[in-house]
Amino acid sequence: MAGQPRYPTIEIYKEVCIRCGACDPACPEDVMRIGADGYPFAKYTEDCQACFLCEWDCPVNAIKISVHKWWEEDQPAA
Amino acid sequence: MAEKIVHHQADVLIIGGGAAGAMAAIRAKECGADVLLADKSVFGASGCAALASGAYITYMPGDDLAFHLAGRGVLVNQTQAIKAIYATYDVLKILDGWGVRFVKENGEIWRGKGFSGAAASGGLAAGLVGGGTAMMKVVRKEALRRGVRVLNRTPITDLLTSDGRLPTAGQVIGAIGFSGREEEIHVCQAKSVVMCAGGFNFGYKRPGQNFAGMPLDITSDGVAMQLRAGAVMGNMAVGSKYLQSMEFCCAPGIEHFTTMGTGWVNKDGVDVMRRFGESEAEFTRRLSLGHAVALEMLEGRSVYLDGSQLTPDKVRLLWNVIPIIMQTFENAGYEITRDRIPYIPVNAATYGSSHGGGAVVNEKLETSLPGLFAAGASSDGMNISPNLNLSWCMVLGWWAGEHAAKYAQSASLRDAMPEQVGDLSRKALKYLNGDRLTFNDVHGKAAQALIDLGVITSDEKLTLARNTLLDLLAVYDKVKAKDRHDLVKVVGLRNSLEALTVILQYLLHRQESRGSVINSDHPETDNQNWLTLTKSKLEPDGKIKLWDDPIPRETFYVHYKPKPGMSMHPFFKVVGRQVDAPK
Ligand SMILES: Cc1cc2nc3c(=O)[nH]c(=O)nc-3n(C[C@H](O)[C@H](O)[C@H](O)COP(=O)(O)OP(=O)(O)OC[C@H]3O[C@@H](n4cnc5c(N)ncnc54)[C@H](O)[C@@H]3O)c2cc1C
Ligand code: SF4
Ligand code: SF4
């Protein structure tokens, strides 16, 4: 939808996460924080640049970053 | 202030741990210095280097030097460029020795001609397996193994000077920054400082955008800090305005698909590069790609990447060396050999990674300020190229580390002036108590001003954009940072705006169109008047002085005649001198 914020989506699968903490220092944009329960959460999703560094550094594939194809809507009619 | 002041001392302080900073730190350590590296983000995961594709542009023994030189255009220092070209291979061997993985064929390092890389230059590139991301992990490990001390999530905000002033008439004695997480100010004293905080970039995306093509933490900090300190800056006009794909790693990366069986087509399937009459089957130069996209856009068409001719081998190779882009394609649901993938042009002036503007450095990588060295995209790179990419930044960093360590041997630590520490900490933290403006308010207005520059700009548009940015800077003290994370962004955006106003001043000064700068008031690439290096300096009265220096061009090695039907570049006519390349 044009005009809507279309940030990347950050999914963290708690059932898979082993609470190793690697995704926080993996993120160049300071998006991730480790909560009191030891699980990470995306605190600043609006600054996620969809670079996948956290996803790749997670040892157990507990993170999934998704991008939106909003640019297709902004193209001149093909 | 509830802030804790943390003091550090080191022989050499490196600001920024990207391509240049990492190499500078390792080399300075090897030369016996005690090294502290401060990174705004996380050393090894930050900056352009960690997001870079794996095109390591390199010379190899037996190569034709003229080929490596030819792509750099005419505004370069040939003598230094030749040294740097040879050194790319030395650094490659060092990296290979550390275990950085290059694509190999029968045990030999493979190079792709399609990896033309940067703005104006062509070159042969080796392929880093896992891109810059994987390389930086190895380099970080080497740095830590050697005992480089690291401060992560600590943006440096300004240089500290012996006279306590910015701009300074004295020397650089360290730097000050704050923690992005803790309530801490960091005061770093050092015998020499190497600025490696990356290139010019209008950081951060607008709300609603996905990937902006440049890492969001690169906000021209190095350029702005050196400007404020009164360092002589150079080359800030060249390559500063660019069309790029905002979604898919506009920076060197996407054009690497060409020569591998891909092309750029418009909606009718017509190869857009052909219109520029270039042999784009051999090279897609970013500049001509930018121009081709601009032309298509002006005519109301969009441009697509067509990968239908890619063989499975080539797709595998791309996954090896351009992982972020390939992952993005996959994640977005595209199949590169099946789907046409749109190229989205973004606003002007987000371009920075390969920007060759920054503090003017001599062959020892010294800036005009005693005690301050610069390397990578924060420097003008001795003017070896109109753009500075991965391998050249690493070479420059390596040299800077060595010279900064030598300098430190005969220098001593100086105490920072308490007033300067107080002033600069207040300046950095004041946004926590700002007023009603938000980051998004200012960012949105600035972004619009840059978009309004358009594909084809003019003196009027440049002036308008500059005035808008100056107006924003005049009210910038009213910006409120919500928390420390936001503070990092707010401080960074201010740096972007300060650097941009100067870049626009350069663009207005150089009355010509060159490279990515297309100005309808000055349509000529004016080699009669502008074969010069434009420089600037912030004067104590707060005004920026601009001037033009000649570019040393004693050695211009050319040993080939134009091919049939081709003509030599105007430069050769201007210089009127042809010599054989050295063996
Ligand atoms: C997506 C992308 C792909 C690219 N692909 C290629 C490629 O395939 N081949 C190629 O040759 N080039 C490529 N480049 C260009 C190349 O990555 C850059 O030219 C190079 O990394 C610049 O090196 P640098 O050390 O000057 O800056 P960077 O590598 O950007 O490092 C700057 C560092 O400074 C830190 N920093 C910033 N501000 C501060 C501050 N205030 N205080 C402390 N630290 C700070 C940053 O966190 C970062 O660690 C690419 C660039 C991008 C963005
Ligand atoms: S994709 Fe990149 S920016 Fe986004 S959360 Fe992960 S590491 Fe951070
Ligand atoms: S890196 Fe993966 S396993 Fe480790 S804390 Fe983050 S999500 Fe959990």
XYZ file of C-alpha atoms and ligand atoms in Angstrom:
730
model
C 0.000 0.000 0.000
C 1.475 3.281 -1.050
C 2.290 5.634 1.797
C 2.294 2.929 4.485
C 5.520 2.316 6.355
C 6.873 -0.888 4.886
C 9.735 -1.956 7.072
C 11.385 -5.313 6.802
C 9.733 -7.881 9.043
C 11.889 -9.450 11.722
C 10.690 -12.781 13.036
C 12.398 -14.485 15.975
C 11.338 -18.056 16.655
C 11.573 -18.443 20.422
C 10.994 -22.173 20.231
C 14.218 -22.504 18.227
C 16.314 -19.762 19.856
C 19.006 -21.001 22.250
C 19.496 -17.527 23.798
C 23.141 -17.273 22.745
C 22.921 -13.509 22.300
C 24.802 -13.461 18.983
C 22.184 -11.492 17.074
C 22.591 -8.279 19.081
C 26.284 -7.656 18.257
C 25.659 -8.963 14.734
C 23.383 -6.053 13.914
C 25.120 -2.946 12.574
C 22.009 -0.849 13.048
C 21.455 -1.533 16.735
C 18.012 -3.008 16.084
C 18.204 -5.981 18.435
C 18.107 -6.113 22.207
C 18.215 -9.068 24.554
C 15.205 -9.068 26.883
C 15.190 -9.886 30.586
C 14.114 -13.435 29.680
C 17.282 -13.877 27.611
C 15.424 -13.882 24.305
C 16.217 -11.254 21.706
C 13.608 -8.848 20.393
C 13.639 -6.268 17.633
C 13.491 -2.956 19.457
C 14.083 -0.645 16.482
C 12.490 -2.384 13.517
C 12.232 0.919 11.661
C 16.027 0.961 11.385
C 16.381 -2.549 10.055
C 18.156 -2.364 6.713
C 17.456 -5.984 5.751
C 21.131 -6.845 5.497
C 20.603 -10.381 6.902
C 23.707 -10.209 9.104
C 21.713 -11.258 12.205
C 20.013 -14.059 10.304
C 23.344 -15.391 9.074
C 25.001 -15.143 12.495
C 22.258 -17.033 14.293
C 23.618 -20.538 14.920
C 20.201 -22.210 14.839
C 18.267 -20.291 12.148
C 15.917 -18.718 14.659
C 15.681 -15.383 12.800
C 13.918 -14.597 9.567
C 14.124 -11.207 7.882
C 11.544 -10.501 5.191
C 11.520 -7.614 2.753
C 8.414 -6.194 1.143
C 8.084 -5.807 -2.584
C 6.614 -2.355 -2.207
C 8.869 -0.994 -4.943
C 6.860 -2.880 -7.511
C 3.824 -0.761 -6.653
C 5.870 2.385 -7.167
C 7.010 1.436 -10.650
C 5.519 3.160 -13.658
C 2.963 0.775 -15.144
C 4.804 -2.071 -16.841
C 25.297 15.450 33.748
C 24.735 11.923 34.997
C 27.133 10.795 32.328
C 30.215 8.920 33.343
C 33.362 10.151 31.641
C 35.570 7.272 30.538
C 39.177 8.112 29.666
C 41.296 6.125 27.209
C 44.899 6.453 26.130
C 46.569 4.905 23.113
C 49.481 5.458 20.772
C 47.167 5.348 17.783
C 43.414 5.913 17.798
C 41.527 4.546 14.802
C 38.077 6.039 14.238
C 35.921 3.478 12.421
C 36.482 -0.213 11.828
C 35.498 -0.734 8.216
C 37.791 -1.644 5.344
C 40.345 1.114 5.961
C 40.133 1.199 9.761
C 40.588 -2.538 10.229
C 43.700 -2.572 8.055
C 45.086 0.574 9.681
C 44.619 -0.951 13.131
C 46.377 -4.193 12.219
C 49.265 -2.439 10.498
C 49.760 0.082 13.323
C 49.811 -2.805 15.791
C 52.355 -4.657 13.656
C 54.507 -1.533 13.738
C 54.571 -1.690 17.508
C 51.862 0.790 18.475
C 49.252 0.349 21.155
C 46.023 0.701 19.166
C 42.491 1.656 20.170
C 39.715 1.384 17.578
C 36.366 3.090 18.200
C 33.397 2.101 16.085
C 30.002 3.725 15.939
C 28.498 0.342 15.337
C 30.219 -3.035 15.732
C 33.750 -3.523 14.439
C 33.623 -6.153 11.714
C 29.876 -5.911 11.119
C 29.618 -2.256 10.349
C 30.129 0.209 7.575
C 30.162 -0.427 3.857
C 32.839 -3.066 4.253
C 30.596 -5.567 6.032
C 27.786 -5.114 3.520
C 30.054 -4.985 0.503
C 29.799 -7.398 -2.319
C 32.845 -9.511 -2.909
C 34.459 -7.654 -5.764
C 38.066 -7.133 -4.710
C 39.443 -5.042 -7.556
C 43.038 -6.010 -7.938
C 46.159 -5.856 -10.022
C 48.036 -9.065 -10.672
C 51.530 -9.543 -12.027
C 51.485 -9.546 -15.800
C 48.500 -7.210 -16.040
C 48.488 -4.228 -18.322
C 48.919 -1.257 -16.001
C 47.385 1.084 -18.544
C 44.184 -0.925 -18.377
C 43.995 -0.473 -14.622
C 44.683 3.233 -14.950
C 42.440 3.956 -17.870
C 39.167 3.564 -16.052
C 39.964 6.139 -13.434
C 39.326 9.124 -15.561
C 41.432 12.199 -15.768
C 41.140 13.773 -12.352
C 43.571 11.487 -10.599
C 47.107 11.601 -9.324
C 48.758 9.091 -11.641
C 51.893 8.530 -9.594
C 49.983 7.614 -6.450
C 47.384 5.666 -8.399
C 50.074 3.413 -9.873
C 51.501 2.713 -6.413
C 48.043 1.881 -5.119
C 47.236 -0.350 -8.075
C 50.325 -2.497 -7.395
C 49.553 -2.523 -3.670
C 46.103 -4.054 -4.166
C 47.884 -7.305 -5.003
C 50.145 -7.075 -1.918
C 47.090 -6.665 0.288
C 45.315 -9.507 -1.504
C 48.212 -11.807 -0.621
C 48.073 -10.669 3.010
C 44.327 -11.348 3.156
C 44.760 -14.721 1.482
C 47.389 -15.541 4.094
C 44.978 -14.720 6.903
C 42.448 -17.122 5.488
C 40.150 -14.701 3.680
C 38.512 -16.886 1.037
C 38.785 -15.846 -2.587
C 37.080 -17.666 -5.426
C 39.754 -19.934 -6.914
C 40.004 -21.911 -10.103
C 42.475 -24.790 -10.084
C 44.054 -23.296 -6.977
C 44.601 -19.913 -8.628
C 42.760 -16.738 -7.674
C 39.979 -16.187 -10.172
C 39.093 -12.750 -11.483
C 35.998 -11.554 -13.267
C 36.032 -8.802 -15.768
C 32.400 -8.104 -15.092
C 33.266 -6.862 -11.673
C 33.757 -3.401 -12.935
C 32.810 -2.056 -9.570
C 32.938 1.581 -9.083
C 31.695 4.749 -10.580
C 34.093 5.595 -13.310
C 36.598 2.867 -13.250
C 36.866 -0.504 -14.768
C 39.033 -3.176 -13.364
C 39.547 -6.812 -12.794
C 38.166 -8.108 -9.556
C 38.851 -11.192 -7.522
C 35.789 -12.613 -5.796
C 35.540 -12.714 -2.025
C 33.557 -15.762 -0.975
C 30.776 -14.521 1.282
C 31.374 -10.940 0.179
C 32.737 -8.203 2.411
C 30.703 -9.718 5.244
C 32.826 -12.852 5.409
C 36.065 -11.009 4.754
C 35.504 -8.548 7.601
C 34.966 -11.417 10.054
C 38.431 -12.767 9.246
C 39.995 -9.311 9.388
C 38.355 -8.562 12.743
C 39.729 -11.830 14.130
C 43.238 -10.847 12.991
C 42.918 -7.453 14.664
C 41.681 -8.904 17.952
C 44.306 -11.652 17.888
C 46.993 -9.001 17.694
C 45.575 -7.111 20.639
C 43.820 -4.155 19.016
C 41.526 -2.731 21.706
C 37.994 -2.055 20.515
C 35.190 0.231 21.648
C 31.958 -0.840 19.959
C 28.743 1.184 19.687
C 30.708 4.325 20.453
C 30.246 7.013 17.823
C 33.055 9.537 17.857
C 31.565 13.000 17.590
C 34.554 15.319 17.279
C 38.318 15.568 17.265
C 40.118 16.970 20.311
C 42.748 19.586 19.591
C 45.794 21.019 21.362
C 44.399 24.555 21.353
C 40.934 23.415 22.367
C 39.451 24.897 19.229
C 37.507 23.724 16.183
C 38.708 24.663 13.613
C 42.125 24.310 15.155
C 45.393 26.099 14.597
C 47.113 23.404 16.615
C 47.229 19.655 16.375
C 44.864 16.738 16.827
C 45.382 15.044 20.200
C 42.506 12.575 20.325
C 38.763 12.388 19.925
C 35.581 12.348 21.915
C 32.463 10.232 21.550
C 29.579 8.766 23.503
C 28.232 5.321 24.107
C 25.155 4.415 22.109
C 24.008 2.167 24.941
C 25.372 3.375 28.291
C 25.352 6.825 29.864
C 28.992 7.350 29.037
C 31.171 9.911 27.343
C 34.444 8.543 25.973
C 37.527 10.739 25.869
C 40.312 9.165 23.842
C 43.821 10.623 24.025
C 46.212 9.472 21.339
C 49.585 10.378 19.865
C 48.114 10.047 16.421
C 44.583 9.608 15.105
C 43.500 7.873 11.898
C 40.102 8.883 10.543
C 38.448 5.892 8.889
C 34.774 6.638 9.550
C 33.687 5.977 5.989
C 32.412 8.104 3.203
C 29.871 10.743 2.593
C 26.322 9.487 2.807
C 22.933 10.946 3.565
C 22.252 8.244 6.086
C 19.026 6.630 7.074
C 16.106 5.777 4.932
C 12.850 7.565 4.890
C 10.017 5.948 6.826
C 8.633 3.137 4.738
C 11.723 2.351 2.760
C 13.490 -0.949 2.947
C 17.156 -1.199 2.161
C 18.626 2.169 1.277
C 21.626 0.753 -0.538
C 24.113 2.151 1.917
C 24.558 1.085 5.505
C 22.478 3.377 7.655
C 25.299 4.007 10.092
C 27.381 5.737 7.446
C 26.419 9.375 7.837
C 29.456 11.335 6.669
C 30.779 11.528 10.221
C 34.430 11.390 9.193
C 33.972 14.036 6.552
C 32.042 16.325 8.919
C 34.444 15.919 11.847
C 37.417 16.778 9.671
C 35.560 19.722 8.149
C 34.829 21.129 11.597
C 38.425 20.623 12.702
C 39.581 22.732 9.778
C 41.308 20.023 7.743
C 41.809 20.775 4.057
C 39.158 18.780 2.196
C 39.201 17.804 -1.451
C 37.311 16.252 -4.311
C 33.923 16.544 -2.652
C 32.075 17.250 -5.879
C 33.020 14.201 -7.836
C 30.654 11.302 -7.618
C 28.528 12.944 -5.010
C 25.288 12.800 -6.867
C 24.166 9.548 -8.219
C 21.268 7.495 -9.296
C 21.035 4.204 -7.647
C 18.787 1.357 -6.822
C 17.530 1.839 -3.349
C 16.308 -1.645 -2.843
C 19.085 -3.853 -4.077
C 22.462 -2.673 -3.016
C 23.026 0.097 -5.393
C 26.598 0.233 -4.279
C 29.048 -1.894 -6.242
C 27.118 -5.062 -6.555
C 24.209 -5.050 -8.831
C 26.148 -4.202 -11.956
C 28.365 -7.185 -11.329
C 25.665 -9.233 -12.894
C 26.627 -8.023 -16.308
C 29.081 -10.010 -18.383
C 27.797 -13.045 -16.590
C 24.926 -13.294 -18.964
C 22.682 -10.583 -17.620
C 21.606 -7.237 -18.856
C 19.558 -4.198 -18.071
C 16.362 -3.889 -20.020
C 13.390 -1.592 -20.110
C 9.824 -2.826 -20.021
C 9.955 -3.531 -23.733
C 12.975 -5.763 -23.202
C 15.347 -3.317 -24.893
C 18.909 -3.262 -23.540
C 19.120 0.203 -21.995
C 22.895 0.436 -22.097
C 22.997 0.250 -25.870
C 21.648 3.763 -26.056
C 24.900 5.008 -24.656
C 26.795 3.338 -27.416
C 29.110 1.663 -24.973
C 30.295 -1.830 -25.186
C 28.358 -2.842 -22.144
C 28.687 -6.483 -22.915
C 32.188 -6.001 -21.576
C 31.598 -3.612 -18.719
C 28.663 -2.031 -17.088
C 30.055 1.055 -15.582
C 27.913 2.369 -12.812
C 28.009 5.786 -14.261
C 26.615 4.819 -17.629
C 24.128 2.553 -15.947
C 22.999 5.500 -13.844
C 22.690 7.627 -16.944
C 20.801 4.931 -18.827
C 18.376 4.529 -15.957
C 17.959 8.305 -15.745
C 17.114 8.498 -19.412
C 14.587 5.690 -19.227
C 12.975 7.291 -16.202
C 12.745 10.656 -17.845
C 10.901 8.896 -20.607
C 8.594 7.246 -18.094
C 9.965 3.729 -18.223
C 11.500 1.604 -15.543
C 14.555 -0.571 -15.817
C 14.891 -4.236 -14.973
C 17.679 -6.670 -14.371
C 17.365 -9.512 -16.837
C 19.149 -12.637 -15.647
C 17.476 -15.085 -17.981
C 20.778 -16.040 -19.621
C 22.560 -16.944 -16.378
C 23.907 -20.495 -16.233
C 23.635 -22.459 -12.952
C 27.399 -22.041 -12.503
C 27.082 -18.300 -12.703
C 24.178 -18.269 -10.266
C 26.336 -20.194 -7.794
C 29.170 -17.740 -8.285
C 26.821 -14.853 -7.606
C 25.655 -16.468 -4.365
C 29.309 -16.737 -3.383
C 30.344 -13.177 -3.995
C 27.141 -11.135 -3.793
C 25.304 -12.862 -0.999
C 23.296 -9.948 0.379
C 21.774 -9.078 -2.955
C 21.068 -12.677 -3.866
C 19.462 -13.233 -0.468
C 17.363 -10.122 -0.984
C 16.176 -11.337 -4.364
C 15.278 -14.727 -2.968
C 13.648 -13.252 0.097
C 11.509 -10.988 -2.063
C 10.365 -13.988 -4.051
C 12.297 -13.360 -7.255
C 13.952 -16.104 -9.217
C 16.859 -14.412 -10.890
C 16.814 -16.523 -14.049
C 13.037 -16.295 -14.394
C 11.922 -12.851 -13.235
C 12.808 -9.406 -14.372
C 13.847 -7.562 -11.241
C 13.131 -3.845 -11.066
C 15.894 -1.316 -10.651
C 14.590 1.519 -8.578
C 16.300 4.869 -8.853
C 16.644 6.641 -5.569
C 17.093 10.250 -4.691
C 20.308 12.092 -5.275
C 23.137 12.203 -2.828
C 22.686 8.974 -0.985
C 25.794 7.854 -2.713
C 28.838 7.649 -0.572
C 30.605 4.371 -0.359
C 32.874 4.871 -3.250
C 32.985 8.569 -3.011
C 36.524 9.842 -3.368
C 36.052 13.062 -1.436
C 37.315 13.783 2.045
C 40.346 15.108 3.855
C 43.222 15.742 1.490
C 46.087 13.401 2.395
C 49.711 13.235 1.298
C 51.626 10.062 0.491
C 51.993 9.380 4.229
C 48.210 9.664 4.566
C 48.683 12.778 6.699
C 45.929 15.358 6.576
C 46.704 19.064 6.794
C 46.275 18.818 10.595
C 49.306 17.545 12.527
C 48.499 14.300 14.331
C 45.573 13.466 12.060
C 45.779 10.809 9.356
C 42.901 9.711 7.163
C 42.238 6.685 4.995
C 39.430 5.139 3.026
C 36.348 7.036 2.071
C 36.862 9.699 4.769
C 39.955 10.814 2.877
C 40.509 11.986 -0.671
C 42.657 8.883 -1.023
C 45.595 10.901 -2.368
C 43.295 11.390 -5.301
C 44.120 7.964 -6.719
C 40.625 7.544 -8.081
C 37.333 9.404 -8.377
C 35.914 6.731 -6.107
C 37.380 4.586 -3.382
C 36.257 1.025 -3.104
C 37.106 -1.938 -0.986
C 40.616 -2.832 -2.103
C 41.797 0.753 -2.410
C 40.425 1.621 1.026
C 42.256 -1.384 2.468
C 45.504 -0.343 0.810
C 45.124 3.209 2.089
C 44.323 1.921 5.583
C 47.411 -0.293 5.572
C 49.632 2.630 4.678
C 47.931 4.966 7.156
C 48.401 2.498 10.026
C 52.117 2.312 9.321
C 52.661 6.057 9.113
C 50.454 6.818 12.124
C 52.436 4.302 14.200
C 55.731 5.884 13.110
C 54.416 9.342 13.930
C 53.318 8.150 17.383
C 56.866 7.013 18.166
C 58.066 10.585 18.353
C 54.900 12.231 19.659
C 53.573 12.393 23.181
C 50.130 12.228 24.732
C 48.556 15.598 25.411
C 45.814 16.268 27.916
C 42.549 17.426 26.434
C 41.402 20.831 27.539
C 38.593 20.426 30.082
C 36.562 23.232 28.426
C 36.699 21.476 25.072
C 35.689 18.148 26.619
C 32.811 19.896 28.393
C 31.653 21.789 25.313
C 31.822 18.810 23.002
C 30.028 16.472 25.421
C 27.252 18.989 25.876
C 27.059 19.446 22.124
C 26.679 15.704 21.590
C 24.150 15.081 24.339
C 22.008 18.184 24.074
C 19.528 16.489 21.714
C 18.388 14.276 24.577
C 16.848 17.488 25.933
C 15.809 18.886 22.568
C 12.557 20.548 21.709
C 9.797 19.551 19.343
C 11.500 18.585 16.093
C 12.013 14.888 15.449
C 14.581 13.003 13.455
C 11.914 12.125 10.890
C 10.837 15.785 10.495
C 14.324 16.908 9.538
C 15.228 13.812 7.594
C 12.050 13.985 5.515
C 12.613 17.627 4.567
C 16.250 17.067 3.708
C 15.429 13.971 1.656
C 12.832 15.940 -0.305
C 15.342 18.717 -0.976
C 17.695 16.140 -2.449
C 14.997 14.462 -4.497
C 14.118 17.885 -5.898
C 17.635 18.166 -7.269
C 16.371 15.790 -9.902
C 18.268 13.741 -12.412
C 19.278 16.847 -14.278
C 20.177 19.571 -11.880
C 20.863 23.280 -12.287
C 22.522 26.065 -10.331
C 19.125 27.191 -9.132
C 18.189 23.743 -7.875
C 21.571 23.336 -6.185
C 21.200 26.696 -4.459
C 17.674 25.881 -3.350
C 18.707 22.536 -1.892
C 21.642 24.133 -0.121
C 19.448 26.839 1.383
C 16.931 24.264 2.600
C 19.700 22.306 4.305
C 21.172 25.449 5.855
C 17.710 26.344 7.184
C 17.393 22.894 8.699
C 20.804 23.216 10.325
C 19.792 26.595 11.738
C 16.945 24.982 13.692
C 18.698 21.696 14.337
C 19.167 22.403 18.040
C 15.416 21.898 18.415
C 15.635 18.238 17.416
C 14.818 15.882 20.244
C 16.364 12.431 20.488
C 13.971 9.958 22.077
C 16.725 7.835 23.569
C 20.383 6.996 23.022
C 19.685 4.924 19.938
C 17.896 7.924 18.470
C 20.725 10.184 19.611
C 23.175 8.272 17.434
C 20.879 8.909 14.468
C 20.307 12.561 15.287
C 24.027 13.271 15.617
C 24.679 11.355 12.395
C 22.036 13.220 10.439
C 23.547 16.502 11.486
C 26.880 15.340 10.088
C 25.208 14.355 6.826
C 23.616 17.773 6.491
C 26.852 19.615 7.266
C 28.766 17.555 4.712
C 26.016 17.956 2.136
C 25.967 21.728 2.319
C 29.674 21.721 1.527
C 29.267 19.225 -1.293
C 26.571 21.417 -2.802
C 28.954 24.347 -2.521
C 31.526 22.343 -4.498
C 28.918 21.455 -7.108
C 28.013 25.115 -7.526
C 31.665 26.044 -7.737
C 32.589 23.604 -10.501
C 30.716 25.054 -13.415
C 30.574 21.939 -15.537
C 28.860 18.587 -15.863
C 31.075 15.699 -14.972
C 30.474 12.087 -14.085
C 27.240 11.754 -12.234
C 26.725 15.487 -11.945
C 24.485 16.614 -14.794
C 23.910 20.360 -14.662
C 21.762 21.943 -17.363
C 23.432 25.341 -16.807
C 26.834 23.868 -17.612
C 26.385 20.966 -20.000
C 30.064 20.648 -20.932
C 32.620 18.448 -19.246
C 35.038 21.306 -19.195
C 38.538 19.873 -19.378
C 39.936 23.233 -20.409
C 39.124 24.817 -17.062
C 38.367 22.043 -14.629
C 41.232 19.590 -14.820
C 41.797 20.665 -11.256
C 41.237 19.403 -7.785
C 38.789 21.532 -5.848
C 39.680 21.906 -2.195
C 38.154 23.636 0.793
C 38.825 24.632 4.348
C 36.700 25.947 7.170
C 38.155 29.280 8.243
C 38.057 30.534 11.849
C 35.310 33.000 10.818
C 33.027 30.042 10.064
C 33.176 30.476 6.282
C 34.248 27.747 3.906
C 36.970 28.791 1.518
C 37.093 26.954 -1.825
C 39.975 26.902 -4.274
C 41.380 24.841 -7.144
C 44.754 23.160 -7.281
C 46.343 21.595 -10.302
C 46.584 17.822 -10.336
C 50.082 16.440 -10.663
C 50.189 14.667 -14.002
C 53.830 14.101 -14.765
C 53.470 10.459 -15.570
C 50.587 9.500 -17.715
C 51.219 6.083 -19.092
C 49.499 5.308 -22.311
C 50.731 2.834 -24.740
C 47.863 2.096 -26.943
C 46.397 3.810 -29.933
C 42.650 4.179 -30.224
C 40.928 1.175 -31.709
C 39.477 1.585 -35.206
C 36.453 3.814 -35.071
C 37.280 4.994 -31.525
C 38.797 8.267 -30.454
C 41.039 8.952 -27.520
C 39.646 10.640 -24.462
C 39.960 14.438 -24.565
C 42.500 14.321 -21.788
C 45.116 12.859 -24.060
C 44.599 15.720 -26.434
C 44.940 18.195 -23.604
C 48.090 16.637 -22.246
C 49.423 15.770 -25.656
C 51.806 13.269 -24.254
C 52.041 9.557 -24.708
C 54.635 7.266 -23.203
C 55.033 3.552 -22.861
C 53.874 1.861 -19.732
C 56.692 0.524 -17.581
C 57.358 -3.179 -17.857
C 26.253 -2.504 -0.379
C 27.671 -2.173 -0.766
C 28.358 -3.032 -1.619
C 29.683 -2.729 -1.965
N 30.354 -3.626 -2.754
C 31.656 -3.394 -3.089
C 32.367 -4.325 -3.893
O 31.866 -5.382 -4.278
N 33.656 -4.018 -4.243
C 34.249 -2.870 -3.834
O 35.402 -2.647 -4.183
N 33.608 -1.971 -3.047
C 32.326 -2.215 -2.670
N 31.648 -1.305 -1.869
C 32.365 -0.118 -1.432
C 33.258 -0.424 -0.234
O 32.558 -1.224 0.677
C 33.678 0.869 0.425
O 34.320 1.673 -0.531
C 34.649 0.643 1.590
O 34.130 -0.289 2.508
C 34.937 1.943 2.293
O 35.832 1.678 3.335
P 35.975 2.652 4.577
O 36.833 1.947 5.549
O 36.381 3.971 4.108
O 34.494 2.811 5.160
P 33.500 1.720 5.746
O 33.871 0.363 5.302
O 32.152 2.206 5.453
O 33.757 1.785 7.302
C 33.486 2.921 8.057
C 33.474 2.535 9.504
O 33.420 3.702 10.308
C 32.475 3.521 11.328
N 32.011 4.844 11.725
C 31.214 5.695 11.041
N 31.031 6.826 11.728
C 31.726 6.683 12.880
C 31.897 7.507 14.020
N 31.313 8.706 14.116
N 32.660 7.054 15.035
C 33.235 5.820 14.970
N 33.089 4.998 13.918
C 32.352 5.432 12.884
C 31.429 2.637 10.729
O 30.657 1.989 11.721
C 32.292 1.685 9.912
O 32.757 0.615 10.685
C 30.316 -1.566 -1.486
C 29.615 -0.708 -0.660
C 28.310 -0.999 -0.286
C 27.566 -0.071 0.615
S 18.706 -7.572 8.983
Fe 20.529 -6.348 9.443
S 19.723 -4.368 10.162
Fe 18.008 -5.842 10.219
S 18.025 -6.598 12.335
Fe 19.250 -8.040 11.112
S 21.349 -7.321 11.274
Fe 20.028 -5.664 11.973
S 21.452 -15.517 17.494
Fe 19.696 -16.895 17.216
S 19.865 -18.362 18.908
Fe 21.231 -16.652 19.413
S 19.927 -15.299 20.684
Fe 19.750 -14.554 18.551
S 17.922 -15.631 17.770
Fe 18.538 -16.711 19.614
